[in-house]
Amino acid sequence: MNVFQAFLLGIIQGLTEFLPVSSSGHLEIGHHLLGVKGHNNLLFAVVVHGATVLSTLVVFRKDIQALCKGLFAFQWNDETRYILMLFLSAVPVAVLGLFFRTQIEELFTGNLVFVGSMLIATASLLAFTYFAKSKGKPIGWLDSLIIGVSQAMAVMPGISRSGSTIAVGLLLGKKKEDMARFSFLMVLIPIISANCIDLFSHSSTEPGEVGALPLAVGFVAAFISGLLACKWMIKIVKQGKLIYFAAYCLVIGLIAIFAG
């Protein structure tokens, strides 16, 4: 992987991690177009995902600070309850990661027909939110688990994590601003956990090792684009403009199917 490829893939990761268009699906398409073999670039994937985690921490730093303050009060309060719901939402994807990791990795083979089909599925889910009406109820324990299941389904390339979790929450009648916040905070637990596992299990002799400069360029590109995309996505959700991304995913999905 050269510096230019790392720069483009970093931007793709940063933008699509937060926008409801599937980062994994777009990275598969990006790998195909750039001729980069994704399975040889584990360290790069860990680095750019770490960059998007950092951008999330920056955007939601005040929320995270408030949650931590409430947690370390060591008493049952709204912050402790919220954090436990975040952990509950991570259970479904943790189960998949622990028991079906090999099967999941087999989905990332550059199969554009499969990726395109999943992008169309994402488009359908986003389109349904056009008819969703908020009931004004806060996110509860069962809601957290259901939203967590939708996050687990997003391990498939082409299914948007942010798109599916926010869409399911809106279909459950939750407030737009509540779902944007919950969706972006809930991803921190599985991504940080998965990245730590991948990093510690990474072999320095792995073929196709990415150099230090492409890693640095990819990290910076993913962080800056992720920072912008995260702030943009919050506004998009509040304004109820997910339908435009449904159209985008439909078009890209059809192009991927025909290209495959």
Coordinates of C-alpha atoms in Angstrom, one line a residue:
M1 CA 0.0 0.0 0.0
N2 CA 1.5 3.4 -1.0
V3 CA 0.9 6.8 0.5
F4 CA -1.8 7.9 -2.0
Q5 CA -3.8 4.6 -1.5
A6 CA -3.5 5.1 2.3
F7 CA -4.7 8.7 2.0
L8 CA -7.8 7.7 -0.1
L9 CA -8.7 4.7 2.1
G10 CA -8.3 6.9 5.2
I11 CA -10.7 9.4 3.9
I12 CA -13.1 6.7 2.9
Q13 CA -12.9 5.1 6.4
G14 CA -13.4 8.5 8.2
L15 CA -16.3 9.6 6.1
T16 CA -18.2 6.3 5.9
E17 CA -17.7 5.3 9.5
F18 CA -20.2 7.9 10.5
L19 CA -22.3 8.5 7.4
P20 CA -25.0 5.8 6.9
V21 CA -23.4 4.3 3.8
S22 CA -21.3 1.4 5.3
S23 CA -17.6 1.9 5.8
S24 CA -16.8 -1.8 5.3
G25 CA -18.7 -1.9 2.0
H26 CA -17.0 1.2 0.7
L27 CA -13.6 0.0 1.9
E28 CA -14.2 -3.3 0.0
I29 CA -15.1 -1.3 -3.1
G30 CA -12.0 0.9 -2.5
H31 CA -9.7 -2.0 -2.2
H32 CA -11.1 -3.4 -5.4
L33 CA -10.7 -0.2 -7.3
L34 CA -7.2 0.5 -5.9
G35 CA -6.0 -3.1 -6.2
V36 CA -5.2 -3.3 -2.5
K37 CA -5.6 -6.7 -0.9
G38 CA -7.5 -5.9 2.3
H39 CA -6.6 -9.2 4.1
N40 CA -2.9 -8.2 4.1
N41 CA -3.6 -4.8 5.7
L42 CA -4.8 -5.7 9.2
L43 CA -2.6 -3.1 10.9
F44 CA -3.8 -0.4 8.6
A45 CA -7.4 -1.3 9.4
V46 CA -6.7 -1.1 13.1
V47 CA -5.0 2.3 12.7
V48 CA -7.7 4.0 10.7
H49 CA -10.4 2.6 13.0
G50 CA -8.4 4.0 15.9
A51 CA -8.5 7.3 14.2
T52 CA -12.3 7.3 13.9
V53 CA -12.6 6.3 17.6
L54 CA -10.4 9.3 18.4
S55 CA -12.6 11.6 16.4
T56 CA -15.7 10.3 18.2
L57 CA -14.0 11.0 21.6
V58 CA -13.3 14.5 20.5
V59 CA -16.8 15.3 19.3
F60 CA -18.5 13.7 22.3
R61 CA -15.9 14.7 24.9
K62 CA -18.3 16.6 27.1
D63 CA -20.8 13.7 27.0
I64 CA -18.1 11.2 27.8
Q65 CA -16.8 13.4 30.6
A66 CA -20.3 13.6 32.2
L67 CA -20.8 9.9 31.9
C68 CA -17.5 9.1 33.6
K69 CA -18.2 11.6 36.3
G70 CA -21.5 10.0 37.0
L71 CA -20.0 6.5 36.9
F72 CA -17.2 7.2 39.3
A73 CA -19.7 8.7 41.8
F74 CA -20.2 4.9 42.5
Q75 CA -24.0 5.1 42.9
W76 CA -27.0 4.2 40.7
N77 CA -27.7 7.3 38.6
D78 CA -28.6 8.1 35.0
E79 CA -25.0 8.1 33.8
T80 CA -24.4 4.6 35.3
R81 CA -27.6 3.3 33.7
Y82 CA -26.6 4.8 30.3
I83 CA -23.2 3.2 30.4
L84 CA -24.6 -0.2 31.3
M85 CA -27.0 0.2 28.3
L86 CA -24.1 0.9 26.1
F87 CA -22.4 -2.3 27.3
L88 CA -25.7 -4.2 26.8
S89 CA -25.8 -3.0 23.2
A90 CA -22.3 -4.4 22.6
V91 CA -23.3 -7.9 23.6
P92 CA -24.7 -9.1 20.2
V93 CA -21.7 -8.0 18.3
A94 CA -19.4 -9.5 20.9
V95 CA -21.1 -12.8 20.6
L96 CA -20.6 -12.7 16.8
G97 CA -16.9 -11.7 17.2
L98 CA -16.1 -14.4 19.7
F99 CA -17.9 -17.4 18.1
F100 CA -18.3 -16.5 14.4
R101 CA -15.1 -14.5 13.6
T102 CA -13.9 -16.9 10.9
Q103 CA -17.3 -16.9 9.1
I104 CA -17.4 -13.1 9.3
E105 CA -13.9 -12.7 7.8
E106 CA -14.9 -14.9 4.9
L107 CA -17.4 -12.3 3.9
F108 CA -14.6 -9.8 3.2
T109 CA -13.4 -11.3 -0.1
G110 CA -14.1 -8.4 -2.5
N111 CA -17.4 -9.9 -3.6
L112 CA -19.0 -6.8 -5.0
V113 CA -22.3 -8.5 -5.8
F114 CA -22.7 -9.3 -2.1
V115 CA -21.6 -5.8 -1.0
G116 CA -24.0 -4.2 -3.5
S117 CA -26.9 -6.4 -2.2
M118 CA -26.2 -5.3 1.4
L119 CA -26.0 -1.7 0.4
I120 CA -29.4 -2.0 -1.1
A121 CA -30.6 -3.5 2.2
T122 CA -29.1 -0.5 4.0
A123 CA -31.0 1.8 1.5
S124 CA -34.3 0.0 2.3
L125 CA -33.8 0.4 6.0
L126 CA -32.9 4.1 5.7
A127 CA -35.9 4.7 3.5
F128 CA -38.3 3.3 6.2
T129 CA -37.1 6.0 8.6
Y130 CA -38.9 8.5 6.4
F131 CA -42.2 7.3 7.9
A132 CA -40.9 6.9 11.5
K133 CA -42.5 9.1 14.1
S134 CA -40.9 9.9 17.5
K135 CA -42.8 8.9 20.6
G136 CA -40.5 10.9 22.8
K137 CA -39.6 7.9 25.0
P138 CA -36.0 7.6 26.3
I139 CA -33.9 4.6 25.2
G140 CA -34.6 1.6 27.5
W141 CA -32.9 -1.7 28.2
L142 CA -34.8 -3.7 25.5
D143 CA -34.2 -0.9 23.0
S144 CA -30.5 -1.1 23.7
L145 CA -30.5 -4.8 23.0
I146 CA -32.5 -4.5 19.8
I147 CA -30.3 -1.6 18.6
G148 CA -27.3 -3.8 19.5
V149 CA -28.6 -6.6 17.3
S150 CA -28.8 -4.1 14.4
Q151 CA -25.2 -3.2 15.1
A152 CA -24.2 -6.8 15.0
M153 CA -25.8 -7.2 11.6
A154 CA -23.6 -4.4 10.4
V155 CA -20.5 -6.7 10.5
M156 CA -21.5 -7.6 7.0
P157 CA -19.8 -5.4 4.3
G158 CA -22.5 -3.1 2.9
I159 CA -24.7 -2.9 6.0
S160 CA -24.1 0.5 7.6
R161 CA -23.5 0.4 11.3
S162 CA -24.6 4.0 12.0
G163 CA -27.4 3.8 9.5
S164 CA -28.8 0.5 10.9
T165 CA -28.6 1.5 14.5
I166 CA -30.0 5.0 14.0
A167 CA -32.7 3.7 11.7
V168 CA -33.8 1.0 14.1
G169 CA -33.9 3.5 17.0
L170 CA -36.0 5.9 15.0
L171 CA -38.4 3.1 14.0
L172 CA -38.7 2.3 17.7
G173 CA -39.9 5.8 18.2
K174 CA -36.8 7.3 19.8
K175 CA -35.8 10.9 19.5
K176 CA -33.4 11.8 16.7
E177 CA -30.9 13.5 18.8
D178 CA -30.9 10.7 21.4
M179 CA -30.3 8.1 18.7
A180 CA -27.4 10.1 17.1
R181 CA -25.7 10.3 20.5
F182 CA -26.4 6.6 21.5
S183 CA -25.3 5.3 18.1
F184 CA -21.9 7.0 18.1
L185 CA -21.1 6.2 21.7
M186 CA -22.2 2.6 21.5
V187 CA -19.6 1.8 18.8
L188 CA -16.7 2.8 21.0
I189 CA -16.9 -0.4 23.1
P190 CA -16.8 -3.0 20.3
I191 CA -14.3 -1.1 18.1
I192 CA -11.8 -0.4 20.9
S193 CA -12.1 -4.0 22.1
A194 CA -11.7 -5.5 18.6
N195 CA -8.8 -3.2 17.8
C196 CA -7.0 -4.2 20.9
I197 CA -7.5 -7.9 20.1
D198 CA -6.3 -7.4 16.5
L199 CA -3.3 -5.3 17.5
F200 CA -2.0 -7.8 20.1
S201 CA -2.6 -10.7 17.7
H202 CA -0.9 -8.9 14.8
S203 CA 2.2 -10.5 13.5
S204 CA 5.1 -8.3 12.5
T205 CA 5.9 -10.8 9.7
E206 CA 2.6 -10.6 8.1
P207 CA 2.9 -10.3 4.3
G208 CA 1.9 -7.0 2.8
E209 CA 3.0 -5.1 5.8
V210 CA 2.1 -1.4 5.6
G211 CA 4.9 1.1 6.0
A212 CA 5.0 3.8 8.7
L213 CA 4.3 6.7 6.4
P214 CA 1.2 5.2 4.8
L215 CA 0.0 4.4 8.3
A216 CA 0.5 7.9 9.5
V217 CA -1.2 9.4 6.4
G218 CA -4.1 7.0 6.7
F219 CA -4.5 7.9 10.4
V220 CA -4.6 11.7 9.8
A221 CA -6.9 11.4 6.8
A222 CA -9.3 9.1 8.7
F223 CA -9.2 11.4 11.8
I224 CA -9.9 14.6 10.0
S225 CA -12.6 13.2 7.7
G226 CA -14.1 11.3 10.6
L227 CA -14.3 14.5 12.7
L228 CA -16.1 16.3 10.0
A229 CA -18.4 13.4 9.1
C230 CA -19.4 12.8 12.8
K231 CA -20.5 16.5 13.2
W232 CA -22.2 16.4 9.9
M233 CA -24.1 13.2 10.6
I234 CA -25.5 14.6 13.9
K235 CA -27.0 17.5 12.0
I236 CA -28.3 15.2 9.2
V237 CA -30.1 12.9 11.8
K238 CA -31.7 15.9 13.6
Q239 CA -32.9 17.3 10.2
G240 CA -34.3 13.9 9.2
K241 CA -32.4 13.7 5.9
L242 CA -31.5 10.0 5.9
I243 CA -33.7 9.5 2.8
Y244 CA -30.9 11.1 0.7
F245 CA -28.4 8.4 1.8
A246 CA -31.0 5.7 1.1
A247 CA -30.9 6.9 -2.5
Y248 CA -27.1 7.0 -2.5
C249 CA -26.8 3.5 -1.1
L250 CA -29.3 2.2 -3.7
V251 CA -27.3 3.7 -6.6
I252 CA -23.9 2.6 -5.3
G253 CA -25.3 -0.9 -4.5
L254 CA -26.6 -1.3 -8.1
I255 CA -23.3 -0.1 -9.5
A256 CA -21.4 -2.6 -7.3
I257 CA -23.7 -5.5 -8.4
F258 CA -23.3 -4.7 -12.1
A259 CA -19.5 -4.2 -11.7
G260 CA -19.2 -7.5 -9.9

